[in-house]
XYZ file of C-alpha atoms in Angstrom:
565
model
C 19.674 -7.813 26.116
C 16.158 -8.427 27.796
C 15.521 -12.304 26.395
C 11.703 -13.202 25.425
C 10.947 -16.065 27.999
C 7.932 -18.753 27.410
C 7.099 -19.209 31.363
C 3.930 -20.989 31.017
C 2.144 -22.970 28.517
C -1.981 -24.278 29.117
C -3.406 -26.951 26.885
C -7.264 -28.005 27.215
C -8.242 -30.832 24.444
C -5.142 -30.867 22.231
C -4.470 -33.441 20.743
C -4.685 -36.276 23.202
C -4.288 -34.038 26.387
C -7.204 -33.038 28.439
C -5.873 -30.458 30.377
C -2.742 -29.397 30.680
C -0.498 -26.773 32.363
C 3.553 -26.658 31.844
C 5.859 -23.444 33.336
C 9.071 -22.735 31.688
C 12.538 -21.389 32.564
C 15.256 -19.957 30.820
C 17.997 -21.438 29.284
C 18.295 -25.298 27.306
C 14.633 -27.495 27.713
C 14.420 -30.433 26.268
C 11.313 -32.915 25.667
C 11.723 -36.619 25.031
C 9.779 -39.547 24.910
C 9.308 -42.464 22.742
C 7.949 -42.363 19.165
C 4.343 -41.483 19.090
C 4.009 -40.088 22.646
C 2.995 -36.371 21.794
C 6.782 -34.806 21.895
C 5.577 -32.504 19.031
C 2.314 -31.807 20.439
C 4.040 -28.623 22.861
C 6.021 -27.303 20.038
C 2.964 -27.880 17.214
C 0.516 -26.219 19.929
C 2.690 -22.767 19.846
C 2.789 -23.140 16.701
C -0.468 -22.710 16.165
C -1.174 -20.210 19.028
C 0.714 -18.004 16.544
C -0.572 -18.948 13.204
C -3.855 -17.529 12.069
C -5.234 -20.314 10.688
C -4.290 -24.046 11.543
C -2.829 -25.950 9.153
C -2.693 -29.398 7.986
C -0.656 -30.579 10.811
C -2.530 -28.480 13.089
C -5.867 -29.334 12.531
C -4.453 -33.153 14.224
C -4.147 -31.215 17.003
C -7.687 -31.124 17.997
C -9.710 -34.005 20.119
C -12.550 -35.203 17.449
C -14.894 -35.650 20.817
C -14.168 -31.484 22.210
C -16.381 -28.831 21.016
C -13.598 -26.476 21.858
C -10.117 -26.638 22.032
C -7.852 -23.670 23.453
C -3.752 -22.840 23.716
C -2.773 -20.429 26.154
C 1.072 -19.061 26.708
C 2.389 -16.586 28.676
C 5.457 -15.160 27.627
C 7.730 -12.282 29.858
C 7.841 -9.711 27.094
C 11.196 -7.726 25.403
C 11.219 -3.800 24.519
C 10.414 -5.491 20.990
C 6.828 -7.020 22.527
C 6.291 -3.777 24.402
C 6.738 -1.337 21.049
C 4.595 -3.865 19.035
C 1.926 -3.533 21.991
C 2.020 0.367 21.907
C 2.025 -0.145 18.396
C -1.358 -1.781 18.441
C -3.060 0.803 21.235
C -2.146 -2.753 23.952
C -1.501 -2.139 27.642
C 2.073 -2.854 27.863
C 3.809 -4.734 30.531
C 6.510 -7.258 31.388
C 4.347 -10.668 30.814
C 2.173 -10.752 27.938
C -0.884 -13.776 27.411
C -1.906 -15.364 24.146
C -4.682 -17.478 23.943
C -6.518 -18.829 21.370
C -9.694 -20.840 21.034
C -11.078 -23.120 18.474
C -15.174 -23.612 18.672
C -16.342 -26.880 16.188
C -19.706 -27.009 14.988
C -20.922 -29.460 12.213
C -17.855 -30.258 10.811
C -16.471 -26.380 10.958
C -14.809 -24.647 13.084
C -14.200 -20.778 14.133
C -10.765 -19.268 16.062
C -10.591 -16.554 18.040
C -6.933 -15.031 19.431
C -6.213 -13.005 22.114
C -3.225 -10.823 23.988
C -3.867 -9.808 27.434
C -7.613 -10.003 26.616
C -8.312 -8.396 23.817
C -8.882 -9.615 20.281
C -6.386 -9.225 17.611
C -6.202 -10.391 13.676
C -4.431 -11.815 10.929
C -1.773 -8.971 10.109
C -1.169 -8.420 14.301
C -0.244 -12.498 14.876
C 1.747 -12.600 11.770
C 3.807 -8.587 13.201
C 4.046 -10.898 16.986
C 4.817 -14.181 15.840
C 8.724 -13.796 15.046
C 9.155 -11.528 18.406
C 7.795 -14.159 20.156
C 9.386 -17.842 18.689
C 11.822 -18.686 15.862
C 10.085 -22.669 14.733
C 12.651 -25.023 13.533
C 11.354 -28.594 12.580
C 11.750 -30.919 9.104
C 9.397 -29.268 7.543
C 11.450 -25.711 7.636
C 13.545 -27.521 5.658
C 12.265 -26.721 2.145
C 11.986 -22.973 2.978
C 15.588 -23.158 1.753
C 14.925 -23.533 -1.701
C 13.614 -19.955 -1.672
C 15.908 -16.870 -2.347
C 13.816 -14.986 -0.963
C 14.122 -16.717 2.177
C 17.777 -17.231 2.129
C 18.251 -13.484 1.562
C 16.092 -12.649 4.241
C 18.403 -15.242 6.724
C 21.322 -13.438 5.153
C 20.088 -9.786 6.312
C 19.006 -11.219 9.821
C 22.672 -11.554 10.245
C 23.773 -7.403 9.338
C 24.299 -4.641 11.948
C 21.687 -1.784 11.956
C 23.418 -0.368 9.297
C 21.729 -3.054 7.090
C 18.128 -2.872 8.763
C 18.334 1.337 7.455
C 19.417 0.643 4.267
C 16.914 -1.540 4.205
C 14.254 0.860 4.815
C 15.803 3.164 2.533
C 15.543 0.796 -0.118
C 11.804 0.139 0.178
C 11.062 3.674 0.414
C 12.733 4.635 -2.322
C 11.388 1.539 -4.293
C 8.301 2.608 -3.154
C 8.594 6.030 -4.655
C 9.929 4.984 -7.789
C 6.951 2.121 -8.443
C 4.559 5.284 -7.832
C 6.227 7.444 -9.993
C 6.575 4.831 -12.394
C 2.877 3.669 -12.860
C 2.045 7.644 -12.577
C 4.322 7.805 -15.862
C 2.592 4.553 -17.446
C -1.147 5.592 -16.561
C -0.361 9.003 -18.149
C 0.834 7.404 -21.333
C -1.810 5.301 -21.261
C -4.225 7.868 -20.732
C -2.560 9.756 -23.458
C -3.000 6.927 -25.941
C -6.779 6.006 -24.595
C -7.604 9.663 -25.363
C -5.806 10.218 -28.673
C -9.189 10.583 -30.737
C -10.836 13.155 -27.405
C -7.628 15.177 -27.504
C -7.651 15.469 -31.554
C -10.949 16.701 -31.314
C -10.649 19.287 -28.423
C -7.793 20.169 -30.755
C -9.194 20.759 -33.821
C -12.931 22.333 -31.684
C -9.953 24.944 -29.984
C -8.536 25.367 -33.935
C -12.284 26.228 -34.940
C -13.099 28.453 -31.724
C -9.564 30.552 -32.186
C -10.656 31.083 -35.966
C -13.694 32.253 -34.931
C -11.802 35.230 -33.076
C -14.770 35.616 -30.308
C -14.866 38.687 -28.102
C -18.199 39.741 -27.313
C -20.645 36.961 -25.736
C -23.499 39.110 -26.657
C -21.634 39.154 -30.554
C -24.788 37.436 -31.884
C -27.622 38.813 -30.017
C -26.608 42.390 -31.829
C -25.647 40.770 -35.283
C -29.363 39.212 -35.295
C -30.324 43.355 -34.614
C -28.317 44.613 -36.914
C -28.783 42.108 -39.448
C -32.810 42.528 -39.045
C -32.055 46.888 -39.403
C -30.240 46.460 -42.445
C -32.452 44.488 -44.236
C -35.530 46.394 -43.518
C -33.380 49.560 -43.979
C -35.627 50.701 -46.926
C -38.938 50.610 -45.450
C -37.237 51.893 -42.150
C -35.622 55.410 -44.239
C -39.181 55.635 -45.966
C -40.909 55.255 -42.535
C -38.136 58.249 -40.666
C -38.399 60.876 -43.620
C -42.071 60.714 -43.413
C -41.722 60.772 -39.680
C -39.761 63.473 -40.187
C -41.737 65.561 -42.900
C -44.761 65.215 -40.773
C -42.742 66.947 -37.616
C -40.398 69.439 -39.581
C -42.350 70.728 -43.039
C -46.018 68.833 -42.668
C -48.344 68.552 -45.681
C -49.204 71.101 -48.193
C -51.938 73.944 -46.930
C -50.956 72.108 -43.004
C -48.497 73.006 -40.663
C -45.938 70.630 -39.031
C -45.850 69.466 -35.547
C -42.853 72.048 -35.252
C -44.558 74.931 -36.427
C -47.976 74.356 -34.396
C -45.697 74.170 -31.160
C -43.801 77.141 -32.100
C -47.020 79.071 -32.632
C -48.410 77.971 -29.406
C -45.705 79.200 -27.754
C -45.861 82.188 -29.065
C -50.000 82.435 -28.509
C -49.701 81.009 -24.198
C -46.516 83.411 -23.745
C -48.995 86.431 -25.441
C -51.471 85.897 -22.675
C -49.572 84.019 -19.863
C -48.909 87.987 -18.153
C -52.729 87.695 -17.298
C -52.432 84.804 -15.411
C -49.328 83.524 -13.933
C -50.784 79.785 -14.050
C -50.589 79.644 -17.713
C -46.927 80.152 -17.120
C -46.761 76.322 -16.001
C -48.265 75.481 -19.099
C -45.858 77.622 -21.225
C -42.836 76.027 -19.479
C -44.156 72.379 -20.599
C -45.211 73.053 -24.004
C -41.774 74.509 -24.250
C -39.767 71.420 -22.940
C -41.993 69.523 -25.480
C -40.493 71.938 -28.295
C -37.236 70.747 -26.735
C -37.948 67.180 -26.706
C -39.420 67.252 -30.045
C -36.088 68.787 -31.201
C -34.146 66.238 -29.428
C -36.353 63.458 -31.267
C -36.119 64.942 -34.622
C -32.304 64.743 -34.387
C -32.463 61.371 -32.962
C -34.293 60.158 -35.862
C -32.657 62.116 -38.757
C -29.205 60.506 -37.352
C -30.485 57.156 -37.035
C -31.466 57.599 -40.436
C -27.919 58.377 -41.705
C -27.232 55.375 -40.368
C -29.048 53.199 -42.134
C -26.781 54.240 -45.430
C -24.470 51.221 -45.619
C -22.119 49.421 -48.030
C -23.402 47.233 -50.164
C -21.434 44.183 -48.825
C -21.868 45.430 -45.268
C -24.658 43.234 -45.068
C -23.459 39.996 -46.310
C -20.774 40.502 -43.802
C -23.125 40.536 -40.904
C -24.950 37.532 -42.851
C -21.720 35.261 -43.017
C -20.434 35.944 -39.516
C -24.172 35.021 -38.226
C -23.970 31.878 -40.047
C -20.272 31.457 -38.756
C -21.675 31.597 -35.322
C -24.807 29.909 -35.833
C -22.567 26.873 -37.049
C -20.280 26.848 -33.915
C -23.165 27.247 -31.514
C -25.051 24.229 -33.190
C -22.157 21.734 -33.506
C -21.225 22.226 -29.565
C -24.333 23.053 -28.346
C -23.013 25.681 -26.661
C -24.151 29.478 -26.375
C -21.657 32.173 -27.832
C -20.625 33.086 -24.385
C -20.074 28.918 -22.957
C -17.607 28.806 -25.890
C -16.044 31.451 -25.008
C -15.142 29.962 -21.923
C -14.436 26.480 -23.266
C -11.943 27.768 -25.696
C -10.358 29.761 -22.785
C -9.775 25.976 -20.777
C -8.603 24.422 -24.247
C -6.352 26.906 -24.412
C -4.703 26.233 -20.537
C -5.201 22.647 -21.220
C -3.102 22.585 -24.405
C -0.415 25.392 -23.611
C 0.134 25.117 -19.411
C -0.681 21.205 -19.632
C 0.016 20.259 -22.832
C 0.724 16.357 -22.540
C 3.726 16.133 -23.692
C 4.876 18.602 -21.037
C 2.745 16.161 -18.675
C 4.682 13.065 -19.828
C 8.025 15.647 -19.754
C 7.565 16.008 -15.989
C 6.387 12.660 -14.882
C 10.018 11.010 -17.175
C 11.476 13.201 -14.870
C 10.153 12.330 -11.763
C 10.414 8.562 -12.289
C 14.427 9.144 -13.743
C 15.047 10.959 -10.144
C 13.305 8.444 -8.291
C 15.052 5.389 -10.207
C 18.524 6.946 -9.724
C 17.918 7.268 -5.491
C 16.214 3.100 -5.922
C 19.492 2.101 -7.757
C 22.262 4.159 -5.261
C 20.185 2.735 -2.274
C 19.924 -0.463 -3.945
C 23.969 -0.314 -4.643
C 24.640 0.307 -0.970
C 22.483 -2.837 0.404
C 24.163 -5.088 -1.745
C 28.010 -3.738 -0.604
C 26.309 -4.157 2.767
C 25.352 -7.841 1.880
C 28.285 -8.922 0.285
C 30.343 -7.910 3.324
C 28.015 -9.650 5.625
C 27.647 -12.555 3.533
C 31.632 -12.995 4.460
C 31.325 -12.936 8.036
C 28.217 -15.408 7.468
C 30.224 -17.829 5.583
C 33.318 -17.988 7.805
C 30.641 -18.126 10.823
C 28.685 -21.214 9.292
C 31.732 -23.200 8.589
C 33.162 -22.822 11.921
C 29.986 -23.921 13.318
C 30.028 -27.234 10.532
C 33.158 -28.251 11.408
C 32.589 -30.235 15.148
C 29.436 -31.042 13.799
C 31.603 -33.386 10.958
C 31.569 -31.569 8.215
C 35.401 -30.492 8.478
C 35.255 -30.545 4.622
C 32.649 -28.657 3.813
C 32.503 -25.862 2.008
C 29.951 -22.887 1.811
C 29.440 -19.842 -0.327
C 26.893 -17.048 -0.447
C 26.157 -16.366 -3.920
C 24.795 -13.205 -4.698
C 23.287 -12.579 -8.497
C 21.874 -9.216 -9.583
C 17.956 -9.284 -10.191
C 15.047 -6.640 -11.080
C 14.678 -4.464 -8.099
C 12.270 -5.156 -5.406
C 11.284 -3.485 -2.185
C 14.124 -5.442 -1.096
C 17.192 -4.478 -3.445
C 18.393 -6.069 -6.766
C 19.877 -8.784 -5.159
C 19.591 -13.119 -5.519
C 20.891 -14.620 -3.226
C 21.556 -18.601 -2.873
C 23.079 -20.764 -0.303
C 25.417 -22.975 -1.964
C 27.581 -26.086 -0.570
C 29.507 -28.777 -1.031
C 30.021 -31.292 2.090
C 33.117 -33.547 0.625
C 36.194 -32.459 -1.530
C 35.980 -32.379 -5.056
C 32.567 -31.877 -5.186
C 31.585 -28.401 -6.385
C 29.505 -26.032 -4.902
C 25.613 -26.368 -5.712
C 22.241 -25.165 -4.403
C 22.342 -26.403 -0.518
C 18.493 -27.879 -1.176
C 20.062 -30.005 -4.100
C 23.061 -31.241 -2.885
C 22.737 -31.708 1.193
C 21.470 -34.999 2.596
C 18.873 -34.829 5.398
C 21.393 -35.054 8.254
C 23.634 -32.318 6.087
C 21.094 -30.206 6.292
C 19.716 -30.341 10.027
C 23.582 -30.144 10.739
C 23.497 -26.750 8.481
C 20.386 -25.450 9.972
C 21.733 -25.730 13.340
C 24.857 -23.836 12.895
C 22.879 -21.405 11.080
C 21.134 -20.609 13.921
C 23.600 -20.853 16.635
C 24.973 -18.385 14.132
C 21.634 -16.050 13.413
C 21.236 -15.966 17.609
C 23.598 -14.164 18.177
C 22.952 -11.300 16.128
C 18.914 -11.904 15.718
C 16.177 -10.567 17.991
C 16.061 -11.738 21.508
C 12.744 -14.569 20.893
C 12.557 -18.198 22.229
C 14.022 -20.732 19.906
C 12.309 -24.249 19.121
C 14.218 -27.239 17.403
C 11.885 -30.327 16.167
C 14.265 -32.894 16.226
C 17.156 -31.234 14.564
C 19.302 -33.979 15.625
C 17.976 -35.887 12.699
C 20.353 -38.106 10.941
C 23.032 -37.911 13.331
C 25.182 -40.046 16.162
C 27.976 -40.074 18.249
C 30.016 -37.374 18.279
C 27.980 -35.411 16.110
C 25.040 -35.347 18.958
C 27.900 -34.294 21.017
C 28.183 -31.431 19.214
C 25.288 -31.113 18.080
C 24.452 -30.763 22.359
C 27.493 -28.284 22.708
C 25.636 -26.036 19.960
C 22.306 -25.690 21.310
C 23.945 -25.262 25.046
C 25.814 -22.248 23.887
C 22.711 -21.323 21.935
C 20.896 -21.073 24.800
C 23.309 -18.905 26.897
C 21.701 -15.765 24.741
C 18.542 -17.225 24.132
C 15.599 -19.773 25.552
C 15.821 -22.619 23.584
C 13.716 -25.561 23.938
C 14.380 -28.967 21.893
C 12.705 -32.158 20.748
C 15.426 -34.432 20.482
C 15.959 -38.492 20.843
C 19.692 -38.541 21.540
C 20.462 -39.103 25.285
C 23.466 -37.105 24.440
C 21.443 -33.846 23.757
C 18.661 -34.739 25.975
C 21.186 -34.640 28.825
C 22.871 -31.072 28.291
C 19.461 -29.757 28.987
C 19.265 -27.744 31.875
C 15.423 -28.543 32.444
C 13.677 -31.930 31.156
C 10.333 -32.629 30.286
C 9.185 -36.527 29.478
C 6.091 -37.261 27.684
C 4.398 -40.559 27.446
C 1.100 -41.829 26.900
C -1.280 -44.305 28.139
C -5.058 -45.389 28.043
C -8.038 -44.839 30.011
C -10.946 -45.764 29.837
C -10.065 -47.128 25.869
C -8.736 -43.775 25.617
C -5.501 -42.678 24.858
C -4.051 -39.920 26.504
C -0.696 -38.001 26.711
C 1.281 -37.208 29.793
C 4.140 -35.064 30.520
C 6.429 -34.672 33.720
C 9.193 -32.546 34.335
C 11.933 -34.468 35.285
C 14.295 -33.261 38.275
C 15.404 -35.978 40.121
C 18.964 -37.195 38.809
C 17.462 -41.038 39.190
C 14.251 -39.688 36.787
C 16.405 -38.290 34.117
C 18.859 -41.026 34.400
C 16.014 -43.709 33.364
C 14.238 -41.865 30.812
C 18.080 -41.414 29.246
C 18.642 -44.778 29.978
C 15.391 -45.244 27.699
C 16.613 -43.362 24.828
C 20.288 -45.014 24.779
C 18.639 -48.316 24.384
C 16.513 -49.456 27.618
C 16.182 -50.879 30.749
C 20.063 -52.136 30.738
C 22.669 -51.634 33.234
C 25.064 -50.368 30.508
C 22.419 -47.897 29.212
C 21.689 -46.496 32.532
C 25.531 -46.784 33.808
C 25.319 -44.221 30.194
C 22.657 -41.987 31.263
C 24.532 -41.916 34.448
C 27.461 -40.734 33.273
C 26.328 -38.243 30.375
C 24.401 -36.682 33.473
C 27.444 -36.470 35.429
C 29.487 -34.662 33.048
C 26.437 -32.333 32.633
C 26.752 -31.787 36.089
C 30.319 -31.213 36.415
């Protein structure tokens, strides 16, 4: 496994540092110094490199006389870095840089962060931060309270097997919330438009009744209905018309007869002249036409005989339409074509066939949530087995032979993380039952349980650098002993750095770093030294088991000897 390695580390007005530029190496590091000194500052400062915004804590980390503070690291990257870099469009390589850069104006301040370069946000640092480093100080501590948190820890510990089923479980959680809230919104919808859809209903009711066929219907009713009731003065009008063209008045002829006779009188005379033949031919197509038109209007006047009711037929069926076209605004024709999308709307999408298909669609999707859901927690529960027998044996040197430790896993409404609660719970003397770890655990309990959880989580978790604030809290003796033995073997599969005060731990370390401080000027100022000499390292140990003594530094003699050996 390629290992994530912090090889340098540049400080320029943190805290009480000017400048400052530390490299790195793999394996244990460790960072003492006495109380006060700026141990934290290193570990606080990458921190913050990774955090978007600075926090409480952080924001002590800047000099109150700097106008600009900056952290800078330079880490050699793992095939994790280099897919989150292609990931983000980033030139990959082996070594990746972070900087970021604080600028304080007036009593605010602006940030700016960087990889190889180029500027990156929010969402990226928060993707990079946990391939990078893996933070554990006193503060951390209350993160166990959460179940979220603790189920998270729990899953860090699975095989890939878990990390898929994981993804298959938010995807089809995913799908399911979708489909649900598609179901919800359409019943919602459905209620919201109760009063629209009754009264498309009941317009589709009217426009059916009113059996439409023809979008000109009314135009020719309006004709028809003006014909029949001028169909009196119309018949008087035609047989006049008529009388005139067929019979004509007493002692005259009709328009028939004076064509026929002049006819008769052009075709007498037209063998004189072969012009007047023209003429004949036209006179005779107008006895032809008049024919034509004499028929026409003796059959239009048949039709004007009607039934009596025929009339109030036409009458009712215009007021009909006249109704429907006023009380929708519409023409004859626009309703037509309404009634035609009522129709779809209320027979192809009707919404209870709507509400039919989405119930389906969310039962399909809930039933794929809950068997994905089912197989993450069988996953869980088996890992949470291994997990417990692998935190105990990790408790026991570190003297809690006694304790006990369960993984309690309660069912809960699903998530895009399963159905599953899960709580740490101990109990670090016999006959004392097992509780929440956050309720029950001292402070020394629980840096003692930390540790072995991740001695535990390393060496299944990603390949990133760990950091320990003073884990060794609240223990002594033996315990640091083991407490040392821990974080060695820790750091044979990972970089691990530590701020401890035991001489103990401080002395497993393969590489050393002291920080002190002094003043300048009326200033004070930080300053750390790697410490390679055996006769370095045996006086700051000698510092930390109690001070300039002979026995403490015949101690830090020895603890550095069996180190060496």
């Amino acid at each position: 496994m390629v290992l994530v390695l912090l090889v340098s580390l540049r400080l320029k007005n943190i805290a009480f540092i000017d400048s400052l530029e530390l490299s790195f190496k793999e394996g244990f590091t460790v960072l003492t110094g006495e109380t006060g000194a700026g141990k934290s500052i290193l570990l606080d400062a990458l921190d913050n490199l990774l955090a978007y915004s600075p926090t409480a804590q952080g924001k002590r980390l800047f000099r109150n006389d700097a106008d600009s503070s900056q952290i800078e690291a330079f880490f050699i990257t793992s095939p994790a870095v280099k897919q989150w870099l292609n990931e983000e469009s980033l030139e990959i390589d082996d070594e990746i840089s972070l900087s970021r850069e604080w600028r304080f104006k007036e009593g605010r301040s602006t940030t700016r962060c960087r990889v190889n370069g180029v500027l990156i946000n929010r969402d990226q640092i928060k993707r990079l931060r946990p391939l990078l480093i893996d933070l554990t100080g006193q503060d951390e501590l209350h993160k166990f309270w959460l179940p979220s948190m603790q189920r998270d820890w729990l899953d860090r510990m699975g095989p890939p097997q878990l990390n898929q089923a994981l993804q298959l479980v938010n995807k089809s959680w995913l799908s399911w919330k979708q489909a649900f809230e598609d179901l919800e919104k359409a019943k919602n919808d459905i209620e919201r438009n109760e009063l629209q859809i009754k009264y498309e209903k009941e317009m589709l009711c009217e426009l059916n009744d009113a059996n439409l066929e023809d979008p000109e219907e009314y135009t020719k009713l309006k004709l028809q209905e003006n014909r029949l009731t001028n169909g009196v003065k119309l018949k008087d009008t035609l047989q006049t018309t008529l009388f005139h063209l067929e019979d004509g008045p007493e002692n005259y002829l009709s328009v028939s007869e004076q064509l026929a006779i002049s006819i008769k009188q052009l075709n007498s005379i037209a063998e004189y002249d072969p012009i007047l033949k023209s003429s004949l031919d036209s006179i005779i197509d107008l006895q032809f036409g008049m024919e034509n038109i004499i028929s026409s209007l003796r059959n239009y006047s048949y039709d004007l005989d009607y039934q009596p009711n025929e009339l109030e037929a036409i009458q009712d069926r215009i007021a009909k339409l006249s109704k429907l076209k006023r009380l929708y605004n519409m023409s004859i024709k626009d309703l037509m074509i309404k009634r035609d999308i009522l129709i779809e709307k209320f027979s192809d999408n009707d919404e209870k066939s709507i509400i039919f298909t989405l119930e389906a669609t969310e039962n399909k999707a809930r039933i794929e949530r809950d068997k994905n859901n089912d197989t993450l927690t069988k996953l869980r529960k088996a890992i949470a087995i291994k997990f417990e027998n692998k935190i105990l044996t990790y408790l026991k040197p570190l003297g809690l032979s006694n304790a006990k430790f369960k993984v309690e896993i309660n069912t809960i409404s699903p998530t895009s993380k399963g159905v599953d609660c899960v709580n740490y719970l101990f109990s670090a003397n016999p006959g004392q039952p097992l509780s929440p770890l956050h309720e029950v655990a001292s402070g020394g309990e629980m840096s003692r349980f930390l540790l072995a959880f991740k001695t535990a989580v390393a060496q299944s978790d990603g390949p990133c650098s760990i950091l320990f604030d003073e884990i060794d809290s609240g223990v002594s003796g033996r315990i640091s002993l083991a407490v040392a033995n821990l974080l060695k073997e820790m750091s044979l599969k990972r970089q691990v750095f530590c701020v401890t005060h035991q001489p103990i731990i401080a002395a497993s370390a393969d590489h050393h770093f002291s920080v002190s401080k002094f003043v300048k000027d009326g200033i004070t100022r930080s300053k750390v030294v790697e410490l390679s000499a055996f006769v370095d390292r045996q006086i700051e140990l000698a510092e930390l088991a109690g001070g300039d003594l002979i026995e403490a530094k015949a101690y830090a003699a020895s603890l550095l000897e069996k180190q060496a050996a």
